[in-house]
Amino acid sequence: MRDIKQKILKNQYAGMRLPDERSLSEAYGVSRSSIKRALGILAQQGIIFKKRGSGTFINPLYLKNQSLFHYEGSNLGITDSFQLDGKKQSIQLLDYQVVPASADIQEELFLSDTDFVYQIKRLRLIDDQPFMIETGFIPIKIVPTLSPAVVNSSIFNYLEDTKGKRVTKSFTTISVSPSTADDQQLLELKPTEPVAVMDGVFFLDDGTPFEVSSMRIHYHYMRYSTFINLDQEG
Amino acid sequence: MRDIKQKILKNQYAGMRLPDERSLSEAYGVSRSSIKRALGILAQQGIIFKKRGSGTFINPLYLKNQSLFHYEGSNLGITDSFQLDGKKQSIQLLDYQVVPASADIQEELFLSDTDFVYQIKRLRLIDDQPFMIETGFIPIKIVPTLSPAVVNSSIFNYLEDTKGKRVTKSFTTISVSPSTADDQQLLELKPTEPVAVMDGVFFLDDGTPFEVSSMRIHYHYMRYSTFINLDQEG
DNA sequence: AAGTGGTCTAGACCACTAC
DNA sequence: TAGTGGTCTAGACCACTTA
């Protein structure tokens, strides 16, 4: 899959058309089923279109606009969703405490009355411009070793590097809101300027809910792109 | 896949756990590969989690909150994304003309200098409350038979019913903006109240780009939910 | 050690498109 | 009619979890 994707990017297929599946199968020395799986994922991502009876074609929009297409939604809809390429990221820790899990949070993280969570509020900046206020809740029993030092950078990376646990799934809702006084102060907004709100639950590989998070994003930096494909939905 | 989904909804599996793939294969009288494909789609949608070595489990959040989870993003991120259940939908046609395709639109719809497009501006309402201004561009050569009467309801349904063409894919970008004077008037917003902006390209089944659309949505009605799963991304 | 999901194969047959 | 992708099968073997 990766190799075919590279070839598409490098324009190594003539006429926006890929070889047929049987040829690819032979060329790569794998079964047709495996080729089919690879192409299926690329089709799901909108990189190619399959047309029964005629062949498999590259989506021209993808070539023109990879930067957008590169499927920002795929990065779990968080920091990487924003244009952080060459820019300096930083974090200000605004709040860090351990509190009992509220009823709402118990429900979303599958906790009981007796569970505690970290409550972490951070301001994220790029090139010293504040762009997002993030308030997250994480069960202490999942990462008992969290500390303010860790929280000053990526919690997801910490988890992956030290515990081998990956955060690979999320359920997120995006909405829009006028800015509150708190937003205006922290994000340096005028009263007429709005924020985007992303509320989400993040899960580990195995489905364990790991964090509930609410993000308030400076409207100027909010941009969320997705490719939707209804083919595989029964 | 549909049958298993029903059984999940009706709580016909004990302990939030599905039978193993080999049993399901036998029970349904199909191969394990077919079961695997069905479960793969449900996992992609966040309905179940697969754990190698231990089994397949129902996502409890899905049972608690199907209404949200029912994956509004899947409806191509448009009207169905909003809470229109029992409510009365209506449309006001604000503009309807045929114009030459601009450079931008030519690029996104793969048209040439000589192509013309319908330019259609509509105000959508639910229960007589305006909630979205939609400006769309559609190549005349794809639907030469469009008319104001058609445009007063769903163009997608018209296409499917009369031409057998389905709109199954979209590429959409969501952002946030303060309301303009036009927004404020049409959507009955105060100057401090913002709008969500959804810009997108919609494609037919076979990858033909069908419409470029820009939607400005009353912030009160904007809510976009997605489940993201990074498992299948290489 | 037993049971689970993950990957992969080799091939049959079907449905559609284009010529 | 030839060529394309779609669906499905029966089975081998691997990687991981749990007891």
Coordinates of C-alpha atoms (C1' of nucleotides) in Angstrom, one line a residue:
Chain A
M1 CA 0.0 0.0 0.0
R2 CA 2.7 2.4 0.9
D3 CA 4.7 1.7 -2.2
I4 CA 1.6 2.2 -4.4
K5 CA 0.9 5.5 -2.6
Q6 CA 4.4 6.7 -3.3
K7 CA 4.2 5.8 -6.9
I8 CA 0.9 7.8 -7.2
L9 CA 2.6 10.8 -5.6
K10 CA 5.5 10.5 -7.9
N11 CA 3.2 10.3 -10.9
Q12 CA 4.6 7.0 -11.9
Y13 CA 1.3 5.8 -13.4
A14 CA 0.3 7.0 -16.8
G15 CA -3.0 8.5 -17.5
M16 CA -4.2 8.7 -13.9
R17 CA -4.8 5.0 -14.1
L18 CA -3.4 2.1 -12.1
P19 CA -2.5 -1.3 -13.5
D20 CA -5.3 -3.8 -13.0
E21 CA -5.3 -5.8 -9.8
R22 CA -4.1 -9.0 -11.4
S23 CA -1.0 -7.3 -12.8
L24 CA -0.3 -5.6 -9.5
S25 CA -0.6 -8.9 -7.8
E26 CA 2.0 -10.4 -10.0
A27 CA 4.3 -7.4 -10.0
Y28 CA 4.4 -7.3 -6.2
G29 CA 4.5 -11.1 -5.8
V30 CA 1.4 -11.2 -3.6
S31 CA -2.1 -12.5 -3.9
R32 CA -4.8 -10.5 -5.5
S33 CA -6.6 -10.4 -2.2
S34 CA -3.7 -8.5 -0.6
I35 CA -3.6 -6.0 -3.5
K36 CA -7.4 -5.6 -3.1
R37 CA -7.0 -4.8 0.6
A38 CA -4.3 -2.2 -0.1
L39 CA -6.4 -0.5 -2.8
G40 CA -9.4 -0.7 -0.6
I41 CA -7.7 1.5 2.0
L42 CA -6.5 4.0 -0.5
A43 CA -10.1 4.2 -1.9
Q44 CA -11.5 4.7 1.5
Q45 CA -9.1 7.6 2.0
G46 CA -10.2 9.1 -1.3
I47 CA -6.8 8.7 -3.0
I48 CA -8.2 6.5 -5.7
F49 CA -11.6 5.6 -7.2
K50 CA -12.4 2.1 -8.3
K51 CA -14.7 1.6 -11.3
R52 CA -15.9 -1.9 -11.8
G53 CA -15.5 -3.0 -15.3
S54 CA -13.1 -0.2 -16.2
G55 CA -10.2 0.1 -13.8
T56 CA -8.8 2.0 -10.9
F57 CA -8.1 5.7 -11.2
I58 CA -6.2 8.3 -9.2
N59 CA -8.3 11.2 -7.7
P60 CA -6.8 14.3 -9.4
L61 CA -7.8 16.4 -6.4
Y62 CA -5.5 14.4 -4.3
L63 CA -2.5 15.2 -6.5
K64 CA -3.3 18.9 -6.6
N65 CA -4.0 19.3 -3.0
Q66 CA -2.3 16.7 -0.9
S67 CA -1.6 19.1 1.9
L68 CA -5.3 19.3 2.6
F69 CA -6.2 15.9 1.5
H70 CA -3.5 14.3 3.6
Y71 CA -6.5 13.7 5.7
E72 CA -6.1 15.8 8.7
G73 CA -9.0 14.0 10.3
S74 CA -6.9 10.9 10.4
N75 CA -4.6 12.3 13.0
L76 CA -7.4 11.8 15.5
G77 CA -8.6 15.3 14.9
I78 CA -6.2 16.9 17.3
T79 CA -3.1 19.0 17.3
D80 CA -1.8 17.6 14.0
S81 CA -5.0 18.7 12.5
F82 CA -3.7 22.2 12.5
Q83 CA -1.0 23.7 10.3
L84 CA 2.0 23.2 12.6
D85 CA 4.5 22.2 10.0
G86 CA 7.6 24.3 10.5
K87 CA 6.3 26.1 13.5
K88 CA 7.3 26.2 17.1
Q89 CA 4.8 24.5 19.4
S90 CA 4.6 25.3 23.1
I91 CA 2.3 24.6 26.0
Q92 CA 1.4 26.5 29.1
L93 CA 0.0 24.5 32.0
L94 CA -2.9 26.3 33.5
D95 CA -4.3 23.8 35.8
Y96 CA -3.3 20.4 37.1
Q97 CA -5.0 18.5 39.8
V98 CA -6.6 15.2 40.8
V99 CA -10.3 15.2 41.4
P100 CA -13.1 12.7 41.8
A101 CA -14.7 11.7 38.4
S102 CA -18.0 13.6 37.8
A103 CA -21.0 11.7 36.8
D104 CA -20.6 12.6 33.1
I105 CA -17.0 11.6 33.1
Q106 CA -17.7 8.4 34.9
E107 CA -20.0 7.5 32.1
E108 CA -17.7 8.4 29.2
L109 CA -14.6 6.7 30.7
F110 CA -16.4 3.8 32.3
L111 CA -15.4 4.6 35.8
S112 CA -17.1 4.2 39.1
D113 CA -17.9 6.5 42.0
T114 CA -14.6 5.8 43.7
D115 CA -12.4 6.7 40.7
F116 CA -10.2 9.7 40.5
V117 CA -9.0 11.6 37.4
Y118 CA -6.4 14.1 36.5
Q119 CA -7.9 17.4 35.5
I120 CA -5.5 19.1 33.2
K121 CA -6.0 22.5 31.5
R122 CA -3.5 23.6 29.0
L123 CA -3.0 26.5 26.6
R124 CA -1.4 25.5 23.4
L125 CA 0.5 28.0 21.2
I126 CA 2.2 28.0 17.9
D127 CA 4.9 30.5 17.3
D128 CA 3.9 32.0 20.6
Q129 CA 0.4 32.7 19.4
P130 CA -2.2 31.0 21.6
F131 CA -4.6 28.9 19.5
M132 CA -6.2 26.4 21.7
I133 CA -7.4 25.9 25.3
E134 CA -7.6 22.2 26.2
T135 CA -9.2 20.7 29.2
G136 CA -8.7 17.0 29.6
F137 CA -9.6 14.3 32.1
I138 CA -7.6 11.1 32.4
P139 CA -8.2 8.3 34.9
I140 CA -5.3 8.0 37.3
K141 CA -5.5 4.2 37.2
I142 CA -4.5 4.3 33.5
V143 CA -1.4 6.5 33.9
P144 CA -0.5 6.7 37.6
T145 CA 2.8 8.2 36.8
L146 CA 1.7 11.4 35.2
S147 CA 3.4 14.6 36.3
P148 CA 3.3 18.3 35.3
A149 CA 6.6 17.8 33.5
V150 CA 5.1 15.2 31.2
V151 CA 2.0 17.2 30.7
N152 CA 4.1 20.0 29.3
S153 CA 4.5 18.1 26.2
S154 CA 2.5 15.3 24.5
I155 CA 0.7 12.9 26.8
F156 CA 0.0 10.6 23.8
N157 CA 3.7 10.4 23.0
Y158 CA 4.6 9.8 26.6
L159 CA 2.1 6.9 26.8
E160 CA 3.5 5.4 23.6
D161 CA 7.1 5.8 24.5
T162 CA 7.0 4.6 28.1
K163 CA 4.1 2.2 28.2
G164 CA 3.8 1.0 24.7
K165 CA 0.2 2.0 24.6
R166 CA -1.1 3.8 21.5
V167 CA -4.1 6.1 21.3
T168 CA -5.6 5.2 17.9
K169 CA -9.3 5.9 18.1
S170 CA -11.4 8.9 19.0
F171 CA -15.0 10.0 19.0
T172 CA -15.3 13.7 18.5
T173 CA -18.0 16.3 18.1
I174 CA -17.3 19.7 16.6
S175 CA -19.4 22.7 17.3
V176 CA -19.2 26.5 17.2
S177 CA -19.6 29.0 20.0
P178 CA -19.2 32.7 20.7
S179 CA -16.1 33.3 22.8
T180 CA -16.4 33.5 26.5
A181 CA -14.5 36.1 28.6
D182 CA -12.0 33.3 29.4
D183 CA -11.6 32.5 25.8
Q184 CA -11.1 36.1 24.9
Q185 CA -8.4 36.6 27.5
L186 CA -6.4 33.4 26.8
L187 CA -6.8 33.3 23.1
E188 CA -6.5 37.1 22.6
L189 CA -9.9 37.3 20.9
K190 CA -12.2 40.3 20.4
P191 CA -15.8 39.8 21.8
T192 CA -17.2 39.3 18.3
E193 CA -14.7 36.6 17.4
P194 CA -15.8 33.0 17.9
V195 CA -14.2 29.7 18.9
A196 CA -14.6 26.2 17.5
V197 CA -15.3 23.5 20.2
M198 CA -14.1 20.0 19.8
D199 CA -15.3 17.6 22.5
G200 CA -14.0 14.1 22.3
V201 CA -13.2 10.8 23.9
F202 CA -9.9 9.1 23.0
F203 CA -9.4 5.4 23.2
L204 CA -6.4 3.1 23.4
D205 CA -5.8 0.4 20.8
D206 CA -7.9 -2.1 22.7
G207 CA -10.9 0.2 23.2
T208 CA -10.1 1.4 26.7
P209 CA -11.3 4.9 27.0
F210 CA -8.3 7.0 27.9
E211 CA -9.2 10.7 28.0
V212 CA -12.2 13.0 27.8
S213 CA -11.2 16.3 26.4
S214 CA -12.8 19.6 25.5
M215 CA -10.9 21.9 23.2
R216 CA -11.7 25.5 22.5
I217 CA -9.9 26.7 19.4
H218 CA -9.2 30.1 18.0
Y219 CA -11.4 30.4 14.9
H220 CA -8.5 31.5 12.8
Y221 CA -6.7 28.2 13.3
M222 CA -9.6 25.9 13.1
R223 CA -9.7 23.8 9.9
Y224 CA -10.9 20.3 9.8
S225 CA -10.9 18.2 6.7
T226 CA -12.4 14.8 5.9
F227 CA -13.0 12.5 3.1
I228 CA -16.2 10.5 3.4
N229 CA -16.9 7.4 1.5
L230 CA -20.3 5.8 1.8
D231 CA -19.3 2.7 -0.2
Q232 CA -18.7 0.5 2.8
E233 CA -21.6 1.1 5.0
G234 CA -24.2 -1.4 4.2
Chain B
M1 CA -22.9 -7.3 9.0
R2 CA -26.4 -5.8 9.3
D3 CA -27.6 -8.8 11.3
I4 CA -24.8 -8.6 13.7
K5 CA -25.4 -4.9 14.1
Q6 CA -29.0 -5.6 14.9
K7 CA -28.1 -8.2 17.5
I8 CA -25.7 -5.7 19.1
L9 CA -28.4 -3.1 19.3
K10 CA -30.9 -5.5 20.8
N11 CA -28.3 -6.6 23.3
Q12 CA -28.4 -10.2 22.2
Y13 CA -24.7 -10.8 23.1
A14 CA -23.9 -11.5 26.7
G15 CA -21.2 -9.6 28.5
M16 CA -20.5 -7.0 25.8
R17 CA -18.6 -9.7 23.9
L18 CA -19.2 -11.2 20.5
P19 CA -18.7 -14.9 19.7
D20 CA -15.4 -15.7 18.1
E21 CA -15.0 -15.4 14.4
R22 CA -14.9 -19.1 13.8
S23 CA -18.2 -19.6 15.6
L24 CA -19.8 -16.8 13.7
S25 CA -18.5 -18.2 10.5
E26 CA -20.2 -21.5 11.3
A27 CA -23.4 -19.9 12.6
Y28 CA -23.9 -17.8 9.5
G29 CA -22.7 -20.5 7.1
V30 CA -20.1 -18.2 5.6
S31 CA -16.4 -18.3 5.5
R32 CA -14.3 -16.7 8.2
S33 CA -13.0 -14.1 5.7
S34 CA -16.5 -12.9 5.2
I35 CA -17.2 -12.6 8.9
K36 CA -13.9 -10.8 9.2
R37 CA -14.9 -8.2 6.6
A38 CA -18.2 -7.6 8.3
L39 CA -16.5 -7.1 11.7
G40 CA -13.9 -4.9 10.2
I41 CA -16.4 -2.4 9.0
L42 CA -18.2 -2.4 12.4
A43 CA -14.8 -1.8 14.0
Q44 CA -14.0 1.0 11.6
Q45 CA -17.3 2.6 12.6
G46 CA -16.4 2.3 16.3
I47 CA -19.2 0.0 17.1
I48 CA -16.9 -2.8 18.2
F49 CA -13.3 -3.2 19.3
K50 CA -11.2 -6.1 18.3
K51 CA -8.6 -7.4 20.7
R52 CA -6.2 -9.9 19.3
G53 CA -5.9 -12.9 21.6
S54 CA -9.0 -12.1 23.6
G55 CA -12.0 -11.5 21.5
T56 CA -14.3 -8.9 20.0
F57 CA -16.1 -6.4 22.3
I58 CA -19.0 -4.0 21.9
N59 CA -18.2 -0.3 22.5
P60 CA -20.4 0.6 25.5
L61 CA -20.5 4.2 24.3
Y62 CA -22.2 3.1 21.2
L63 CA -25.0 1.5 23.1
K64 CA -25.5 4.5 25.4
N65 CA -25.3 7.1 22.7
Q66 CA -26.3 5.7 19.3
S67 CA -28.0 8.9 18.4
L68 CA -24.7 10.6 18.3
F69 CA -22.7 7.7 17.3
H70 CA -24.9 6.9 14.5
Y71 CA -22.2 8.5 12.8
E72 CA -23.5 11.7 11.4
G73 CA -20.3 12.1 9.4
S74 CA -21.3 9.2 7.4
N75 CA -24.2 11.0 5.8
L76 CA -21.7 12.9 3.7
G77 CA -21.6 15.6 6.3
I78 CA -24.6 17.5 5.1
T79 CA -28.2 18.0 5.9
D80 CA -28.7 14.7 7.6
S81 CA -25.9 15.7 9.9
F82 CA -28.3 18.0 11.7
Q83 CA -31.0 17.0 14.0
L84 CA -33.9 17.0 11.5
D85 CA -35.7 14.0 12.9
G86 CA -39.3 14.8 13.3
K87 CA -38.9 18.4 12.1
K88 CA -40.3 20.1 9.0
Q89 CA -37.6 20.9 6.4
S90 CA -38.0 23.6 3.9
I91 CA -36.0 25.5 1.3
Q92 CA -36.1 29.0 0.0
L93 CA -34.4 29.5 -3.4
L94 CA -32.4 32.7 -3.3
D95 CA -30.5 32.5 -6.6
Y96 CA -30.6 30.3 -9.6
Q97 CA -28.6 31.0 -12.8
V98 CA -26.2 29.5 -15.2
V99 CA -22.7 31.0 -15.3
P100 CA -19.3 30.2 -16.8
A101 CA -17.2 28.2 -14.4
S102 CA -14.6 30.3 -12.5
A103 CA -11.0 29.2 -12.4
D104 CA -11.4 27.8 -8.9
I105 CA -14.4 25.8 -9.8
Q106 CA -12.9 24.6 -13.1
E107 CA -10.1 23.1 -11.0
E108 CA -12.3 21.4 -8.4
L109 CA -14.8 20.0 -10.9
F110 CA -12.3 19.2 -13.6
L111 CA -13.9 21.5 -16.2
S112 CA -12.5 23.6 -19.0
D113 CA -12.9 27.3 -19.9
T114 CA -15.9 26.6 -22.0
D115 CA -18.0 24.8 -19.4
F116 CA -21.0 26.3 -17.6
V117 CA -22.3 25.6 -14.2
Y118 CA -25.5 26.2 -12.3
Q119 CA -25.1 28.6 -9.5
I120 CA -27.7 27.9 -6.8
K121 CA -28.1 29.7 -3.6
R122 CA -30.6 28.3 -1.1
L123 CA -31.7 29.0 2.4
R124 CA -32.6 25.9 4.4
L125 CA -35.0 26.0 7.3
I126 CA -36.2 23.5 9.9
D127 CA -39.5 24.3 11.5
D128 CA -39.4 27.6 9.8
Q129 CA -36.1 28.5 11.5
P130 CA -33.4 29.4 9.0
F131 CA -30.2 27.4 9.8
M132 CA -28.1 27.2 6.7
I133 CA -27.2 29.2 3.6
E134 CA -25.9 26.9 0.8
T135 CA -24.2 28.1 -2.3
G136 CA -23.6 25.3 -4.8
F137 CA -22.1 24.9 -8.3
I138 CA -23.0 22.0 -10.5
P139 CA -21.8 21.4 -14.1
I140 CA -24.7 21.6 -16.5
K141 CA -23.3 18.8 -18.5
I142 CA -23.9 16.4 -15.6
V143 CA -27.5 17.3 -15.0
P144 CA -28.7 19.3 -18.0
T145 CA -32.3 18.8 -16.9
L146 CA -32.1 20.7 -13.6
S147 CA -34.8 23.3 -12.9
P148 CA -35.9 25.6 -10.0
A149 CA -38.6 23.1 -9.1
V150 CA -36.1 20.3 -8.6
V151 CA -33.8 22.6 -6.7
N152 CA -36.5 23.3 -4.2
S153 CA -35.9 19.9 -2.7
S154 CA -33.0 17.5 -2.7
I155 CA -30.8 17.5 -5.7
F156 CA -29.1 14.3 -4.6
N157 CA -32.4 12.5 -4.4
Y158 CA -33.4 13.8 -7.8
L159 CA -30.2 12.4 -9.3
E160 CA -30.6 9.1 -7.7
D161 CA -34.3 8.7 -8.6
T162 CA -34.2 9.8 -12.2
K163 CA -30.6 9.1 -13.3
G164 CA -29.6 6.2 -11.1
K165 CA -26.5 8.2 -10.1
R166 CA -25.5 8.1 -6.4
V167 CA -23.5 10.8 -4.6
T168 CA -21.4 8.6 -2.2
K169 CA -18.2 10.5 -1.6
S170 CA -17.3 14.0 -0.4
F171 CA -14.3 16.0 0.6
T172 CA -15.2 18.6 3.1
T173 CA -13.4 21.3 5.2
I174 CA -15.0 22.7 8.3
S175 CA -14.0 26.1 9.6
V176 CA -15.5 28.9 11.8
S177 CA -16.2 32.5 11.0
P178 CA -17.8 35.6 12.5
S179 CA -21.1 36.2 10.8
T180 CA -21.3 38.6 7.8
A181 CA -24.1 41.1 7.4
D182 CA -25.7 38.7 4.9
D183 CA -25.4 35.8 7.4
Q184 CA -27.0 37.9 10.1
Q185 CA -29.9 38.9 8.0
L186 CA -30.7 35.5 6.5
L187 CA -30.0 33.4 9.6
E188 CA -31.3 35.9 12.1
L189 CA -28.1 36.2 14.0
K190 CA -26.8 38.9 16.2
P191 CA -23.4 40.5 15.2
T192 CA -21.6 38.6 18.0
E193 CA -22.9 35.3 16.8
P194 CA -20.8 33.2 14.5
V195 CA -21.4 30.7 11.7
A196 CA -19.7 27.3 10.9
V197 CA -18.5 27.1 7.3
M198 CA -18.4 23.8 5.4
D199 CA -16.8 23.8 2.1
G200 CA -16.9 20.7 0.1
V201 CA -16.7 18.8 -3.2
F202 CA -19.2 16.0 -3.7
F203 CA -18.5 13.0 -6.0
L204 CA -20.6 10.4 -7.8
D205 CA -20.0 6.7 -7.2
D206 CA -17.4 6.6 -10.0
G207 CA -15.4 9.6 -8.8
T208 CA -16.9 12.2 -11.1
P209 CA -17.0 15.5 -9.2
F210 CA -20.6 16.6 -9.1
E211 CA -20.9 19.7 -7.0
V212 CA -18.8 22.3 -5.2
S213 CA -20.7 23.7 -2.3
S214 CA -20.1 26.2 0.5
M215 CA -22.5 26.1 3.5
R216 CA -22.8 28.7 6.1
I217 CA -24.5 27.3 9.2
H218 CA -26.1 28.9 12.2
Y219 CA -23.8 28.1 15.1
H220 CA -26.6 26.8 17.1
Y221 CA -27.4 24.0 14.7
M222 CA -23.8 23.0 13.9
R223 CA -22.8 19.7 15.3
Y224 CA -20.5 17.3 13.5
S225 CA -19.5 14.0 14.9
T226 CA -17.0 11.5 13.7
F227 CA -15.3 8.3 14.9
I228 CA -11.8 8.1 13.8
N229 CA -9.8 4.8 13.8
L230 CA -6.1 4.9 12.9
D231 CA -5.8 1.1 12.7
Q232 CA -6.0 0.9 8.9
E233 CA -3.7 3.7 7.8
G234 CA -0.3 2.1 7.4
Chain C
dA1 C1' -1.7 -25.0 26.1
dA2 C1' -5.8 -23.4 24.2
dG3 C1' -8.2 -19.8 22.2
dT4 C1' -8.5 -15.5 20.0
dG5 C1' -7.9 -12.2 16.1
dG6 C1' -4.3 -11.0 12.0
dT7 C1' -2.2 -12.0 7.6
dC8 C1' -2.0 -14.3 3.5
dT9 C1' -2.9 -17.4 -0.3
dA10 C1' -4.9 -19.6 -4.8
dG11 C1' -8.6 -19.9 -7.0
dA12 C1' -13.7 -20.0 -8.5
dC13 C1' -17.3 -17.4 -10.1
dC14 C1' -20.1 -13.0 -10.7
dA15 C1' -21.3 -8.1 -12.5
dC16 C1' -20.1 -4.5 -15.1
dT17 C1' -17.8 -1.7 -19.0
dA18 C1' -15.9 -1.0 -23.3
dC19 C1' -15.1 -2.3 -27.7
Chain D
dT1 C1' -15.9 -10.9 -26.2
dA2 C1' -12.1 -9.6 -23.3
dG3 C1' -10.9 -7.2 -19.4
dT4 C1' -12.0 -5.0 -15.2
dG5 C1' -13.2 -4.9 -10.2
dG6 C1' -16.5 -7.5 -6.5
dT7 C1' -17.6 -11.4 -3.7
dC8 C1' -16.6 -15.5 -1.6
dT9 C1' -14.3 -19.7 -0.1
dA10 C1' -11.2 -23.2 2.6
dG11 C1' -7.4 -23.3 4.6
dA12 C1' -2.5 -22.5 6.4
dC13 C1' 0.2 -20.2 9.6
dC14 C1' 1.4 -16.2 12.8
dA15 C1' 1.0 -13.1 17.1
dC16 C1' -1.0 -12.3 21.2
dT17 C1' -3.7 -13.1 25.6
dT18 C1' -5.2 -15.8 29.3
dA19 C1' -5.1 -19.4 32.4

